[in-house]
Short mmCIF file of C-alpha atoms in Angstrom, two decimals:
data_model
loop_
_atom_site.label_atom_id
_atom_site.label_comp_id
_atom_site.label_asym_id
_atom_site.label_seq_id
_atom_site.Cartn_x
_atom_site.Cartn_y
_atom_site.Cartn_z
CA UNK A 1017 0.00 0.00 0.00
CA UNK A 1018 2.82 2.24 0.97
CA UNK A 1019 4.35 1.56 -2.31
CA UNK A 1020 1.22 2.49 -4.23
CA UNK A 1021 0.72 5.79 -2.63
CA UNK A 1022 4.69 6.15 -3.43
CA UNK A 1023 3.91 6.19 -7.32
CA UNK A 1024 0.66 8.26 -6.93
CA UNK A 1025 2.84 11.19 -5.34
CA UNK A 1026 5.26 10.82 -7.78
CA UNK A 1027 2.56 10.85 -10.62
CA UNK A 1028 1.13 13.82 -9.45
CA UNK A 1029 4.57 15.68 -9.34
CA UNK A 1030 4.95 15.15 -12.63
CA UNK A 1031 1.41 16.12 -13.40
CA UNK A 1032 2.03 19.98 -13.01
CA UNK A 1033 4.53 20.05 -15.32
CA UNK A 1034 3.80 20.66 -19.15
CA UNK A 1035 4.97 20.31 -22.60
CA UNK A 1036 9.43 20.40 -22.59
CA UNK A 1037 9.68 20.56 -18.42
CA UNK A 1038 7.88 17.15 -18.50
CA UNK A 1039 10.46 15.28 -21.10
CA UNK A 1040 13.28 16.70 -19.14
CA UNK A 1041 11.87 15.65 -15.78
CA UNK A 1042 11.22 11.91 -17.78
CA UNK A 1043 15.03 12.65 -19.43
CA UNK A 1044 16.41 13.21 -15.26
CA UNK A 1045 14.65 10.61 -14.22
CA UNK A 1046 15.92 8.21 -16.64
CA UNK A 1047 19.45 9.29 -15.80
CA UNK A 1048 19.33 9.12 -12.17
CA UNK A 1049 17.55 5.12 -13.35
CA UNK A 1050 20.84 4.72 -15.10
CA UNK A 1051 22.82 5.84 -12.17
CA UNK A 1052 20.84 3.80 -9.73
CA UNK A 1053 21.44 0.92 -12.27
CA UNK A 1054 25.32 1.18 -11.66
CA UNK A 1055 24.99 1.19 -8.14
CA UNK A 1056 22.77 -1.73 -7.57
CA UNK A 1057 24.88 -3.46 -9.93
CA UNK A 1058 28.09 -2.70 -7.85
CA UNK A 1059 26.35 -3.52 -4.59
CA UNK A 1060 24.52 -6.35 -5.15
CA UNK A 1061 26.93 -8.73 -6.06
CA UNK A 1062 24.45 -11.65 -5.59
CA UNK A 1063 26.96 -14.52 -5.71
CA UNK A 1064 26.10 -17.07 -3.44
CA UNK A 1065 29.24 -20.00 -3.42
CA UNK A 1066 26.92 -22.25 -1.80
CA UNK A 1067 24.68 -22.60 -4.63
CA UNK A 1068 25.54 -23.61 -8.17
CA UNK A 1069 25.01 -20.73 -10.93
CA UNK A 1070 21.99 -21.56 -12.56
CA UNK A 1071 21.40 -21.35 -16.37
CA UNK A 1072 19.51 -17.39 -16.88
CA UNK A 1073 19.94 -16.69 -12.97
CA UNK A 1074 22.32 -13.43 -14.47
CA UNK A 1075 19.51 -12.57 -16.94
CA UNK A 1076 16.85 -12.56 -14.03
CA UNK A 1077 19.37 -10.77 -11.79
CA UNK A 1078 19.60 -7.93 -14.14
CA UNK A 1079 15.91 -7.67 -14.69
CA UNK A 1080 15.63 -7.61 -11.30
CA UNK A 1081 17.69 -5.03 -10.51
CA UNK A 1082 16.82 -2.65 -13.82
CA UNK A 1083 13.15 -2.93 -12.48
CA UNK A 1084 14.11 -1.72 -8.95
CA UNK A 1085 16.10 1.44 -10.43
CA UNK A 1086 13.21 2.43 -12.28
CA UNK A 1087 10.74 2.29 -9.18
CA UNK A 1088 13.22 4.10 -7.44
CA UNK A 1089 14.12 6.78 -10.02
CA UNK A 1090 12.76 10.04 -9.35
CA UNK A 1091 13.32 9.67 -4.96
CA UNK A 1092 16.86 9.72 -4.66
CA UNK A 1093 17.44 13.35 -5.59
CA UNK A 1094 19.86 12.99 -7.98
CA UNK A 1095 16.71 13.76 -10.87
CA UNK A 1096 15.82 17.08 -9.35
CA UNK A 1097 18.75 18.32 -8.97
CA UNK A 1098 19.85 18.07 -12.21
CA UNK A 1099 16.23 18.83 -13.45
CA UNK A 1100 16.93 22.18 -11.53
CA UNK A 1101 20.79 22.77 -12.41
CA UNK A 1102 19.49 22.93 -16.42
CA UNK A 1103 16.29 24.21 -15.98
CA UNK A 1104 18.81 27.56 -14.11
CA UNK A 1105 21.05 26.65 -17.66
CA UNK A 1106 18.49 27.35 -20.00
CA UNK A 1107 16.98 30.21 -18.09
CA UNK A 1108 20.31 31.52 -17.88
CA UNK A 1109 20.81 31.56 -22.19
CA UNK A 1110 17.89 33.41 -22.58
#
């Protein structure tokens, strides 16, 4: 339920912005996703030596943790920061 009430925030947030603010906010978003990606992939080193590797368990292990950077994209603050470093960039050129 928490987790639920987690997206509908973030929804909303996004819902006040319109027309280029909303693809950069998607565009930050993705990139903090990517960053998120790299350190998941760093941390969770999910090698077990008591268990044998089994055939796909990388595959599943990278859906796994793609899917969690996504959900968490957006919270971690690295998105609106840089959302508000170039939206300062652009107003700054004009």
């Amino acid at each position: 339920m928490l987790y639920n009430n987690y997206n509908v925030d973030k929804v909303l947030k996004n819902q006040d912005l319109k027309g280029d603010d909303k693809v950069l906010k998607e565009q930050t978003d993705a990139f903090e996703s990517l960053v998120l990606k790299f350190l998941l992939d760093t941390s969770l080193k999910l090698d077990d030596p008591l268990y044998p590797k089994q055939a796909g368990g990388e595959i599943y292990q990278s859906m796994y943790k793609e899917s969690l950077s996504k959900q968490l994209s957006g919270s971690f603050g690295y998105s609106e920061l840089l959302f508000n470093f170039l939206k300062e960039q652009q107003l700054g050129k004009r």
